[in-house]
Amino acid sequence: MNEERLCLDCGTTLHGRADKKFCNDLCRNNYNNQLNSSSYNLVRNINNILRRNRRILEELNPGGKTKTTRKKLSAKGFDFEYHTRSYQTQNGKTYHFCYEYGYLPLDNDEFLLVKREEV
Ligand SMILES: [Zn+2]
């Protein structure tokens, strides 16, 4: 299989050496500047939090539906401030989702963990 390589900055197909990552110096500089910009770091940090949250929910909920506690979520580094969407049921309960994994706060610091098959 000959995998097509794309410029990390602009996405143009690359030709030539197998270790080539950019079209030219302009793309290389552009990419490196973006890596170092604070707005890019903000996006990257939030993406990392969301991915970590999702991984934690996946770990705690391998079967697709279970209960856990705030303590267990926190111990793994779960950040309750970030989620990708929320969903309110007809009876007024609000689920928060990190991608396909969701949680619903219950009484006594317990949480119901769920998984959506379709997104
Ligand atoms: Zn390029």
XYZ file of C-alpha atoms and ligand atoms in Angstrom:
120
model
C 0.000 0.000 0.000
C 1.326 3.377 -0.990
C -0.131 5.752 1.575
C -0.708 9.266 0.349
C 1.128 11.839 2.456
C -0.294 15.285 2.963
C 1.352 18.561 3.961
C 0.763 19.005 7.707
C -0.080 22.648 7.129
C -2.157 22.971 3.966
C -3.112 19.369 3.223
C -1.641 19.290 -0.279
C -0.424 15.885 -1.473
C 3.336 15.579 -1.032
C 5.734 14.097 -3.531
C 9.347 13.171 -3.055
C 11.131 11.976 0.063
C 9.201 9.754 2.425
C 10.078 11.871 5.457
C 8.864 15.099 3.861
C 6.145 16.724 5.965
C 5.537 20.075 4.281
C 5.301 21.517 0.748
C 7.900 24.156 1.491
C 9.365 26.411 4.176
C 6.305 28.654 4.120
C 4.065 25.770 5.168
C 6.603 24.605 7.733
C 6.802 28.071 9.317
C 3.065 28.522 9.235
C 2.536 25.179 10.947
C 5.128 25.859 13.645
C 3.734 29.340 14.332
C 0.275 27.882 14.741
C 1.565 25.218 17.131
C 2.944 27.953 19.332
C -0.007 30.321 19.223
C -2.060 30.633 22.384
C -5.392 30.138 20.639
C -4.149 26.914 19.154
C -2.970 25.801 22.596
C -6.374 26.589 24.041
C -8.081 24.441 21.443
C -5.575 21.679 21.947
C -5.960 21.754 25.730
C -9.745 21.575 25.523
C -9.547 18.762 22.986
C -7.255 16.909 25.357
C -9.694 17.362 28.259
C -12.596 16.131 26.133
C -10.631 13.126 24.933
C -9.563 12.325 28.503
C -13.157 12.652 29.722
C -14.316 10.325 26.967
C -11.614 7.794 27.773
C -12.519 7.856 31.481
C -16.208 7.314 30.709
C -15.293 4.502 28.332
C -13.114 2.854 30.994
C -15.794 3.100 33.661
C -18.592 2.040 31.325
C -17.400 -0.874 29.191
C -20.873 -2.410 28.980
C -22.709 0.703 27.803
C -24.713 1.378 30.970
C -23.622 1.438 34.603
C -23.374 3.551 37.727
C -20.352 5.195 39.261
C -19.542 7.889 41.784
C -18.200 11.426 41.565
C -15.217 10.254 43.584
C -14.241 7.621 41.012
C -14.627 10.052 38.135
C -12.604 12.729 39.911
C -9.896 10.267 40.931
C -9.304 9.512 37.243
C -9.076 13.200 36.415
C -12.538 13.720 34.967
C -13.301 17.404 34.297
C -16.999 18.143 34.810
C -16.732 21.534 33.075
C -16.234 20.148 29.581
C -18.574 18.102 27.442
C -19.512 18.001 23.775
C -23.283 18.206 24.156
C -26.066 17.981 26.666
C -29.397 16.296 26.310
C -32.514 17.039 28.321
C -35.111 14.321 28.729
C -38.844 14.988 28.801
C -38.868 14.679 32.575
C -36.238 17.386 32.928
C -33.083 15.351 33.533
C -29.958 16.612 31.806
C -27.400 14.177 30.457
C -23.991 15.494 29.474
C -22.043 13.748 26.749
C -18.380 13.564 25.841
C -18.782 12.289 22.309
C -20.838 9.086 22.525
C -20.394 8.571 26.299
C -22.791 10.321 28.621
C -23.475 10.781 32.310
C -26.400 11.789 34.451
C -25.953 13.011 38.034
C -28.025 10.999 40.515
C -28.526 11.454 44.243
C -25.667 10.969 46.702
C -22.933 11.928 44.219
C -23.680 8.921 42.074
C -23.725 9.050 38.297
C -25.512 6.983 35.703
C -23.198 6.313 32.742
C -24.666 5.664 29.323
C -23.505 5.276 25.738
C -25.228 6.430 22.579
C -24.787 4.221 19.541
C -25.794 6.886 17.059
C -24.448 10.408 17.389
Zn 1.669 22.913 2.331
